[in-house]
Each structure stands twice: as C-alpha cells, then as structure tokens.
XYZ file of C-alpha atoms in Angstrom:
406
model
C 70.459 189.893 123.357
C 73.125 188.351 121.097
C 71.547 185.837 118.697
C 73.967 183.750 116.633
C 73.075 182.068 113.346
C 75.007 178.824 112.799
C 73.243 177.550 109.665
C 76.143 178.355 107.356
C 78.641 176.833 109.771
C 77.680 173.312 108.742
C 79.002 174.030 105.248
C 82.372 174.952 106.712
C 83.081 171.457 108.023
C 85.031 169.267 105.626
C 84.966 165.470 105.533
C 81.226 164.867 105.888
C 81.738 161.089 105.723
C 84.040 160.973 108.716
C 82.627 159.115 111.722
C 80.864 161.485 114.128
C 82.633 162.690 117.232
C 80.706 162.041 120.438
C 81.332 164.698 123.073
C 81.039 162.020 125.772
C 84.307 160.569 124.488
C 86.200 163.714 125.437
C 86.892 165.440 128.756
C 85.021 168.616 129.608
C 86.344 172.039 128.546
C 88.110 172.650 131.862
C 91.416 174.504 131.661
C 94.238 171.963 131.424
C 92.036 169.012 130.406
C 94.083 166.289 128.709
C 93.202 164.082 125.735
C 94.977 160.946 124.580
C 96.712 160.329 121.242
C 93.725 158.506 119.727
C 91.370 161.355 120.597
C 93.827 163.907 119.212
C 94.143 162.000 115.927
C 90.363 161.842 115.525
C 89.978 165.558 116.195
C 92.659 166.351 113.625
C 90.671 164.544 110.925
C 87.835 167.068 111.247
C 88.931 170.260 109.515
C 87.166 173.534 108.794
C 87.208 174.757 105.203
C 87.026 178.335 106.506
C 87.369 179.779 110.018
C 84.147 179.416 111.968
C 83.799 183.129 112.696
C 83.626 183.805 108.938
C 80.328 181.920 108.659
C 78.649 183.237 111.798
C 76.288 186.191 111.823
C 74.244 188.024 114.427
C 71.137 190.084 114.624
C 71.802 193.828 114.745
C 75.537 193.507 113.992
C 77.963 196.368 114.544
C 78.547 198.400 111.394
C 80.273 201.663 110.529
C 77.096 203.732 110.858
C 76.427 202.305 114.330
C 79.993 203.065 115.410
C 79.555 206.678 114.288
C 76.292 206.833 116.256
C 78.028 205.369 119.335
C 80.681 208.072 118.964
C 78.035 210.804 118.966
C 76.553 209.427 122.194
C 79.976 209.114 123.776
C 80.939 212.698 122.953
C 77.600 213.981 124.275
C 78.084 212.161 127.584
C 81.828 212.729 128.181
C 82.997 216.334 128.277
C 86.691 215.377 128.488
C 86.467 213.351 125.285
C 84.397 216.047 123.598
C 87.132 218.607 124.357
C 89.746 216.309 122.812
C 87.676 215.970 119.622
C 87.119 219.736 119.511
C 90.837 220.536 119.814
C 91.774 218.444 116.800
C 90.469 221.312 114.662
C 88.057 218.877 113.022
C 85.476 217.884 115.667
C 83.462 215.851 113.145
C 86.489 213.963 111.830
C 86.304 211.101 114.352
C 82.667 210.311 113.596
C 83.216 210.652 109.862
C 86.251 208.385 110.088
C 84.212 205.687 111.833
C 81.405 206.023 109.299
C 83.932 205.468 106.481
C 85.333 202.216 107.902
C 84.799 199.115 105.776
C 84.386 196.400 108.411
C 84.870 192.813 107.186
C 81.996 190.598 108.355
C 84.141 188.498 110.745
C 85.425 191.685 112.385
C 81.911 193.120 112.655
C 80.861 189.851 114.296
C 83.634 190.068 116.897
C 82.894 193.714 117.651
C 79.227 192.797 118.101
C 80.123 190.099 120.619
C 82.375 192.617 122.371
C 79.588 195.206 122.515
C 77.026 192.734 123.864
C 79.181 190.594 126.159
C 82.187 192.754 127.080
C 80.706 196.243 127.163
C 83.585 197.635 129.231
C 86.097 196.493 126.649
C 83.945 197.934 123.855
C 83.744 201.310 125.636
C 87.521 201.260 126.183
C 88.059 200.535 122.485
C 85.820 203.432 121.455
C 87.695 205.789 123.790
C 90.984 204.548 122.391
C 89.746 205.105 118.849
C 88.882 208.737 119.617
C 92.144 209.555 121.416
C 94.334 207.806 118.830
C 92.524 209.420 115.900
C 92.824 212.827 117.604
C 96.578 212.419 118.145
C 96.979 211.360 114.503
C 95.010 214.422 113.398
C 97.058 216.742 115.593
C 100.253 215.307 114.094
C 98.934 216.015 110.581
C 99.041 212.395 109.429
C 97.541 211.414 106.084
C 93.919 210.284 105.815
C 95.149 206.728 105.175
C 97.237 206.745 108.362
C 94.360 208.238 110.345
C 92.001 205.503 109.159
C 94.591 202.811 109.899
C 95.166 204.213 113.385
C 91.407 204.373 113.950
C 90.895 200.723 112.990
C 93.947 199.630 114.999
C 92.677 201.411 118.113
C 89.232 199.893 117.717
C 90.717 196.381 117.452
C 93.862 196.617 119.593
C 92.435 194.537 122.459
C 90.231 192.222 120.423
C 92.567 189.412 121.468
C 91.328 189.846 125.035
C 88.099 188.219 123.874
C 90.146 185.004 124.020
C 91.444 185.705 127.545
C 89.718 184.172 130.557
C 87.506 187.031 131.870
C 88.346 185.994 135.442
C 91.953 187.083 134.860
C 90.795 190.575 133.854
C 88.141 190.978 136.560
C 88.530 194.076 138.783
C 90.313 193.208 142.001
C 91.781 189.931 140.713
C 95.421 189.545 141.754
C 97.180 188.238 138.646
C 99.880 185.645 139.354
C 103.126 185.484 137.334
C 101.843 182.309 135.670
C 98.570 183.973 134.690
C 100.233 187.141 133.440
C 101.579 185.404 130.340
C 98.002 184.745 129.205
C 97.362 188.503 129.382
C 100.630 189.521 127.743
C 99.895 187.373 124.679
C 96.783 189.359 123.714
C 98.569 191.671 121.187
C 99.648 188.552 119.268
C 96.135 187.103 119.474
C 94.685 190.389 118.192
C 97.174 190.379 115.309
C 96.333 186.779 114.390
C 92.612 187.597 114.373
C 93.176 190.508 111.960
C 95.893 188.934 109.822
C 93.692 187.123 107.311
C 90.812 189.587 107.149
C 90.241 191.531 103.919
C 90.525 195.291 104.124
C 92.822 195.406 107.183
C 96.155 196.953 106.211
C 99.512 195.634 107.364
C 100.081 199.001 109.078
C 96.966 198.597 111.233
C 97.911 195.001 112.058
C 101.463 195.917 113.103
C 100.160 198.810 115.186
C 97.951 196.325 117.036
C 100.821 193.866 117.462
C 103.166 196.543 118.872
C 100.764 198.573 121.009
C 102.321 197.410 124.304
C 105.930 197.855 123.178
C 107.946 200.743 124.654
C 110.828 202.785 123.232
C 113.240 201.572 125.932
C 112.525 197.889 125.269
C 110.511 197.362 128.452
C 107.252 196.477 126.682
C 105.804 193.223 125.403
C 105.370 190.814 123.684
C 108.774 191.167 121.949
C 110.658 193.811 123.959
C 111.129 195.991 120.859
C 112.932 199.329 121.011
C 112.644 202.660 119.208
C 112.982 202.151 115.468
C 111.561 198.642 115.655
C 108.086 199.718 116.770
C 105.544 200.679 114.116
C 104.927 204.461 114.221
C 101.156 204.059 114.563
C 101.665 201.782 117.570
C 103.379 204.703 119.307
C 100.111 206.627 119.091
C 98.240 203.739 120.690
C 100.770 203.576 123.545
C 100.210 207.217 124.468
C 96.452 207.039 123.920
C 96.177 204.120 126.327
C 97.840 206.150 129.078
C 95.242 208.890 128.775
C 92.331 206.463 128.410
C 93.262 204.659 131.616
C 93.427 207.923 133.561
C 90.119 209.168 132.120
C 88.448 205.860 133.049
C 89.732 206.116 136.626
C 89.059 209.877 136.887
C 92.743 210.506 137.588
C 93.649 212.989 134.872
C 95.636 215.043 137.392
C 98.319 212.326 137.190
C 98.854 212.674 133.444
C 101.570 215.335 133.424
C 103.732 213.533 135.970
C 103.183 210.147 134.312
C 104.264 211.422 130.898
C 107.262 213.221 132.380
C 108.520 210.162 134.262
C 108.012 207.900 131.253
C 109.467 210.147 128.563
C 112.006 207.470 127.604
C 109.201 205.007 126.956
C 106.802 207.043 124.821
C 107.177 208.739 121.454
C 107.846 212.441 122.137
C 105.854 213.645 119.106
C 102.783 211.678 120.222
C 103.185 212.948 123.788
C 103.472 216.513 122.511
C 100.321 216.115 120.429
C 98.429 214.760 123.443
C 99.557 217.690 125.583
C 98.305 220.087 122.917
C 94.958 218.312 122.801
C 94.601 218.591 126.566
C 96.319 221.935 127.069
C 97.954 220.111 129.978
C 98.790 222.293 132.947
C 100.562 220.478 135.796
C 99.113 222.884 138.377
C 95.558 223.034 137.044
C 94.222 220.022 138.940
C 96.034 220.444 142.247
C 93.421 220.488 144.962
C 93.685 220.253 148.711
C 96.093 217.431 149.593
C 94.523 214.122 150.535
C 95.292 212.121 153.662
C 97.673 209.910 151.723
C 100.992 209.582 153.573
C 103.935 210.324 151.272
C 106.398 209.293 153.981
C 105.769 205.567 153.529
C 106.114 205.792 149.752
C 109.379 207.736 150.004
C 110.742 205.193 152.464
C 109.908 202.302 150.141
C 111.564 204.017 147.163
C 114.683 204.603 149.255
C 114.644 200.949 150.370
C 114.516 199.671 146.773
C 117.383 201.911 145.632
C 119.414 201.244 148.784
C 119.107 197.469 148.442
C 119.923 197.338 144.731
C 123.787 197.562 144.817
C 124.098 194.588 147.193
C 121.444 192.604 145.369
C 123.055 193.379 142.010
C 126.342 191.938 143.244
C 124.591 188.733 144.275
C 122.834 188.499 140.924
C 126.104 189.019 139.029
C 127.531 185.990 140.827
C 124.618 183.746 139.781
C 123.404 184.926 136.375
C 125.377 185.633 133.198
C 125.729 189.415 132.531
C 123.749 189.441 129.232
C 120.670 188.196 131.068
C 121.033 191.025 133.578
C 121.615 193.850 131.113
C 117.957 194.885 130.908
C 117.581 194.819 134.704
C 120.596 197.029 135.304
C 119.252 199.449 132.684
C 115.817 199.601 134.365
C 117.241 200.162 137.853
C 119.602 202.874 136.567
C 116.611 204.537 134.881
C 114.608 204.322 138.132
C 117.393 205.949 140.151
C 117.800 208.673 137.518
C 114.061 209.463 137.551
C 114.019 209.639 141.338
C 116.907 212.091 141.390
C 115.451 214.157 138.524
C 112.227 214.447 140.519
C 114.130 216.181 143.299
C 114.033 213.198 145.640
C 117.260 212.493 147.536
C 116.965 208.945 148.943
C 119.613 209.812 151.543
C 117.770 212.875 152.893
C 114.013 212.297 152.790
C 113.192 214.513 155.753
C 114.345 217.711 154.042
C 111.930 217.113 151.143
C 109.078 216.234 153.510
C 109.627 219.460 155.453
C 109.185 221.511 152.289
C 106.153 219.483 151.185
C 104.375 219.918 154.520
C 104.619 223.693 154.186
C 103.512 223.931 150.532
C 100.398 222.107 149.324
C 101.392 222.475 145.654
C 104.744 220.774 146.317
C 102.986 218.080 148.339
C 100.518 217.341 145.539
C 103.334 217.196 143.003
C 105.327 214.883 145.276
C 102.397 212.540 145.811
C 101.627 212.368 142.099
C 105.300 211.601 141.408
C 105.400 208.890 144.061
C 102.220 207.288 142.683
C 103.844 207.027 139.263
C 107.090 205.686 140.736
C 105.040 203.007 142.513
C 103.427 202.083 139.185
C 106.807 202.087 137.419
C 108.378 199.781 140.013
C 105.459 197.343 139.699
C 105.930 197.439 135.924
C 109.638 196.637 136.303
C 108.669 193.684 138.521
C 106.316 192.435 135.782
C 109.087 192.721 133.201
C 111.517 190.815 135.423
C 109.048 187.948 135.764
C 108.356 187.989 132.035
C 112.001 187.995 130.931
C 113.462 185.607 133.519
C 110.828 182.879 133.202
C 113.263 180.646 131.278
C 115.973 180.776 133.957
C 116.596 177.737 136.142
C 115.090 177.603 139.618
C 118.314 178.632 141.374
C 118.825 181.644 139.117
C 115.168 182.681 139.348
C 115.312 182.676 143.129
C 118.035 185.323 142.901
C 115.672 187.872 141.329
C 112.670 187.114 143.533
C 113.953 189.293 146.373
C 114.098 192.313 144.070
C 110.615 191.542 142.728
C 109.260 191.451 146.282
C 110.859 194.834 147.046
C 109.456 196.392 143.859
C 105.978 194.981 144.445
C 105.923 196.198 148.042
C 106.175 199.712 146.655
C-alpha cells in the first residue's frame, strides 16, 4: 500500500492570509473542464513556495539499495536478462551501479509511486536500465557515462506518470488527437528531472531525446544524427530489445535492427548484437500459419500507389512540407528492394518461400517489421502535418490509410 504524508505540504503554500478556495466553486477534474477568468485569477493568487512533490514522502520509499535488490530478483527470474548482464564482462556491475545511485527525494517519491501504482512501467524501466547499462559497458564508456545512462534509463518514461493510463492501456486504439499526449512524455520526463539535484544535464538530455531517430523520424523534435545526445542513442536501441523481450519476440530482433539501420546508432547496435550473440537463424522454428501473401500484397499496394499520390500531394502542399514524406517513402522502397522483395513479381518470391522454411521465416519476420515501419511512418505523417489546413491534410489521409492497413 502507498501511504503519502502531506504534513509538510502545508508549509509549501504561500499567502496564508488569502481567502480560502472552495472546491464547490470550481468544475470537477474532468478532461477539458473550463473555468472563468475570475476563477483563474483566484487560483493564480495561490502559489507554492516549492513543488509539491518535494515535500511529499511515503512509507517504504524506493532507494538505491532496494533498486539493487530488485535487480537481483529480476536477474534470477529472467534468463535472457541474466545472459545480457553476464556478457558485459562485469555481471555485478549493473547491481553495483544501482546501489551507487544518489536518488533525490522527489525522484525516489516518483519511483515509489511508479512501483506501487504502475508496476508494468516500473518493470519496463528496470529492464531498460539493465540493457542500457550493459550496452554502455560493452562500448567501454566511462563510469560517469554509465551512471548517467543508468539513471536516464530508469527515468526515461517517468513522464508517462502524467499521461492518462487509459491511453496506454493494452488494446486501446490511440487516435491521432490522443497520440500527441503520448508523444509529449519525453518533454514531461525532462521537466520532472530538470530541477532535481544530482541529475546531470547528460542524463536529462538522454531522457529528452530517447525517442529521436538518426534519420529525423523520431519525436518530439525530429532531431537527426549529430543533434541527438549520444547516451540517448543507447536508450533507443535498448528500448527495441526490451519491447521484444517483453513480448517474447526476440526472433524478430535481427531483422528489425537490419531494416532500421538508418535510424539507430551503429555502435550501439553492434554492442547489443555482441551482448546477445545474435544469430538470425537461431530462432527459426516451424513456420506459423501466418499468410505472407496478404502482407506482400499490401506492401506492393502502398509502393504502387505512392507515385500517383505524390503527384497529387505536390499540387496541394508546398515542397518543403513534403520533403520528409518523400524521404520516408524512398527509404521504404529501398528497404523492400534490399530485402529481396520485388513488388512487381511477388509470386516468384512466394514460390521460393513455400519450398524453404528458413526463407519463409525470414520473409515473415521482414514483413512484420515492414508493417511496423509503415505504421510508424503513418504516425509521423499525422504528427508533422497537424498544422496544415483541412484541405491540405485531407491530401495525406489517403496515404495514412494505406500505411495503416498494412
């Protein structure tokens, strides 16, 4: 149970002689509730001397020793993670790194709330901490960089504590309007950490940039290689592995990294491969009943429709606003061709795949990642064209529908 102590919070409120605010005067906390100018002015008179989370405490708060203990339990229960720690050459380093963290009280409070109320997010953060620290160790980074990467991984999604849990619930279909509330979480995480003592600027920038990609397709700022903090590049790669471990889909890792080599830092990818001793054929079992024909057909439909659609878009939207989209679609076509898929002759590839289970497994893994990549391009389109007028936005919706159908 999470027990909060608010006694010190009263001292944080300035202006003790201000007239009291009656909650009945204000609308309920429903999303989108409106207040009038008079209510807003009264609320603005009541200031906090210090942020509220700096004067809250809990029973049994998270501390460095507890994190190290959680790591021991995690490594005992998860053989895949234990192998990663072992292959760093310093299997005790992760636990020792956690034990050496100096957690500011407000951060310990937030991690405690995460552990008690968002256990899935806490487990994800611990996994991320291990993978990121292991990549940093494999790359031979300094102890300072390893500790910064460890803290950044532990806190990278702390901003999601301010996201409506319903938006993140399994099975929830996120709308374009809702997606912006999710995409802002790196900024929220950064803001949470910005004023805390003992959190370095390197750790904060790693958190802020952890969803950026080398080709500019990430968020929240669309940064490119050279603009992204080096430690954030470790988090990007670590998150790929963590997601696959969580979904028990590690067999997809090799194909995913290969298809996204323009997005991820090659040194970090190389370090991850060394940690895993990745073998693209090691996990290829008997093919499932999944039908690759439908996926191939959808990929061919997207690429076949693009030239005509691009011409229509050119006529409606200024070229600078289309530059990123043309780059993404050219990248998609290049990846398809590099994977040995000829959109104009699908049957020849299917004939080979039907006769060789290894080829079929490789093809299906590739198609799964192409499906994911096309959905990601659709998300980026919605994110980067939100400011266009209604007529211009309607021009890209057809492409988004095609990409999502895949």
